[in-house]
XYZ file of C-alpha atoms in Angstrom:
200
model
C 107.414 115.084 91.882
C 104.371 113.385 93.370
C 102.218 116.180 91.990
C 103.691 115.599 88.519
C 102.649 111.951 88.595
C 99.142 112.939 89.637
C 98.838 115.449 86.804
C 100.284 113.463 83.910
C 97.336 112.998 81.524
C 99.120 110.414 79.370
C 99.410 108.146 82.417
C 95.643 108.234 82.922
C 95.073 107.643 79.214
C 96.917 104.323 79.500
C 94.130 102.874 81.643
C 91.221 105.022 80.491
C 90.042 102.710 77.665
C 89.897 99.768 80.065
C 88.033 101.857 82.624
C 85.488 103.098 80.076
C 84.823 99.575 78.834
C 84.384 98.195 82.358
C 82.409 101.045 83.909
C 80.273 102.097 80.930
C 80.169 98.936 78.782
C 81.629 100.742 75.772
C 83.080 98.905 72.822
C 86.845 98.927 72.382
C 86.653 101.314 69.420
C 84.308 103.728 71.213
C 86.490 103.757 74.334
C 89.603 104.358 72.218
C 88.010 107.294 70.388
C 86.930 108.906 73.655
C 90.400 108.394 75.078
C 91.899 110.064 72.004
C 89.708 113.098 72.656
C 90.865 113.132 76.281
C 94.519 113.098 75.222
C 94.101 115.804 72.570
C 92.400 118.150 75.039
C 95.095 117.503 77.648
C 97.848 118.243 75.120
C 96.159 121.488 74.064
C 95.689 122.515 77.704
C 99.365 122.062 78.638
C 100.661 125.180 76.809
C 97.640 127.074 78.099
C 98.798 126.214 81.613
C 102.241 127.527 80.731
C 100.704 130.694 79.300
C 98.785 131.249 82.526
C 102.018 130.807 84.487
C 103.514 133.721 82.558
C 100.830 135.907 84.118
C 100.177 134.246 87.488
C 102.659 132.496 89.748
C 102.904 128.797 88.766
C 102.195 127.686 92.354
C 98.796 129.367 92.186
C 97.993 127.833 88.797
C 99.052 124.399 90.051
C 97.011 124.696 93.230
C 93.872 125.659 91.312
C 94.454 122.814 88.822
C 94.710 120.260 91.638
C 91.576 121.608 93.308
C 89.596 121.428 90.063
C 90.965 117.933 89.416
C 89.533 116.893 92.793
C 86.129 118.274 91.817
C 86.042 116.569 88.414
C 87.405 113.290 89.805
C 84.755 113.363 92.507
C 82.092 113.831 89.843
C 83.505 110.956 87.786
C 83.547 108.730 90.875
C 79.745 108.553 90.866
C 79.741 106.903 87.415
C 77.037 109.263 86.210
C 75.607 108.786 82.701
C 78.372 109.336 80.187
C 76.264 111.868 78.275
C 76.474 114.579 79.355
C 77.792 114.561 82.956
C 80.377 111.794 82.585
C 81.807 113.413 79.473
C 81.989 116.783 81.215
C 83.844 115.197 84.133
C 86.429 113.447 81.952
C 87.001 116.381 79.608
C 87.296 118.690 82.609
C 89.894 116.358 84.067
C 91.809 116.378 80.782
C 91.870 120.170 80.696
C 92.963 120.771 84.279
C 95.483 117.911 84.279
C 97.067 119.225 81.101
C 97.223 122.773 82.435
C 98.560 121.524 85.764
C 101.312 119.536 84.077
C 102.370 122.671 82.233
C 102.386 124.576 85.533
C 104.680 121.981 87.145
C 107.405 122.564 84.580
C 106.914 126.329 84.712
C 107.419 126.111 88.486
C 110.610 124.102 87.997
C 111.923 126.736 85.598
C 111.288 129.441 88.197
C 112.750 127.673 91.209
C 115.650 125.572 89.916
C 119.115 127.168 89.649
C 119.578 128.450 86.077
C 122.484 126.094 85.361
C 120.508 123.048 86.553
C 117.067 123.630 85.002
C 117.536 120.908 82.367
C 118.602 118.261 84.874
C 115.851 119.128 87.369
C 113.188 119.160 84.637
C 114.327 115.726 83.455
C 114.257 114.301 86.973
C 110.812 115.733 87.733
C 109.394 114.411 84.466
C 110.909 110.962 84.960
C 109.788 110.675 88.591
C 106.306 111.910 87.746
C 105.938 109.485 84.862
C 107.129 106.550 86.933
C 104.958 107.400 89.931
C 101.929 107.979 87.725
C 101.843 104.345 86.615
C 100.955 103.105 90.101
C 97.322 104.385 90.242
C 96.288 102.301 87.176
C 97.885 99.247 88.767
C 95.990 99.884 91.996
C 92.718 100.448 90.126
C 93.163 97.234 88.166
C 93.967 95.242 91.288
C 90.957 96.565 93.211
C 88.611 96.029 90.268
C 89.876 92.478 89.925
C 89.192 91.865 93.619
C 86.016 93.866 94.256
C 84.551 94.150 90.760
C 84.129 97.920 91.182
C 86.276 101.083 90.875
C 84.688 103.132 93.661
C 87.441 102.346 96.175
C 90.453 103.719 94.304
C 88.782 106.765 92.762
C 87.600 108.517 95.905
C 91.035 108.586 97.589
C 92.523 109.785 94.311
C 90.178 112.754 94.249
C 91.029 113.507 97.877
C 94.765 113.387 97.189
C 94.386 115.841 94.320
C 92.541 118.291 96.558
C 95.043 117.967 99.400
C 97.926 118.568 97.017
C 96.156 121.557 95.570
C 95.781 123.108 99.016
C 99.352 122.189 99.909
C 100.834 123.716 96.759
C 98.910 126.931 97.205
C 99.907 127.138 100.874
C 103.610 126.369 100.391
C 105.778 128.516 98.128
C 108.104 125.511 97.664
C 109.079 122.849 100.158
C 109.095 125.353 103.012
C 106.820 126.246 105.864
C 103.122 126.679 105.244
C 102.188 130.338 105.165
C 98.854 132.017 105.684
C 97.202 133.789 102.728
C 97.861 137.187 104.308
C 101.580 136.537 104.519
C 102.090 134.855 101.163
C 104.621 136.528 98.913
C 104.092 136.814 95.207
C 106.136 137.315 92.084
C 109.843 138.110 92.181
C 110.119 138.387 95.957
C 108.858 134.843 96.552
C 110.955 133.409 93.721
C 114.113 135.146 94.995
C 113.542 133.790 98.497
C 113.046 130.234 97.254
C 116.038 130.426 94.914
C 118.176 131.545 97.840
C 117.061 128.505 99.868
C 117.869 126.174 96.996
C 121.381 127.597 96.647
C 121.851 127.389 100.398
C 120.934 123.706 100.393
C 123.254 122.996 97.451
């Protein structure tokens, strides 16, 4: 659920116009147009993430998305010139966040009991949306105090990378496994489904 909040592009888009105006001195209309492009790319990338999950295990797709989000967020943290590096960083974030959000729901569909997929999907989406509103609040508070965004962005990039490594190392809520012992495909899904039923 925490990963969902991190990867919800629409949550970031809520604060993105304000950030662009403060960090890059853009006009309100220019910041809004750039934010619209961010949202459109994220929306297009979400089904692509789902399509990838039909061919690769969703945990792997999600782990890669989080790792790439760390890289792009780290690039954005330097407030490089908006053209071209800043634009590349933000559009890259939109793409990987959209794909990652699609992977989250694909993972839920694989791991949740068949008769509870709807309820679990609703809970994950609601928790992710609610949790995703806290980073903008933190960024606004720090900018109001320090007059700069550097503080909140660097930890955010680090959290994305840590979650990416954690997702790729844990099949689902269990013990961390080494790459040589990781199970793939049906075997891993069956094992996790059995644990979920045992807990229930």
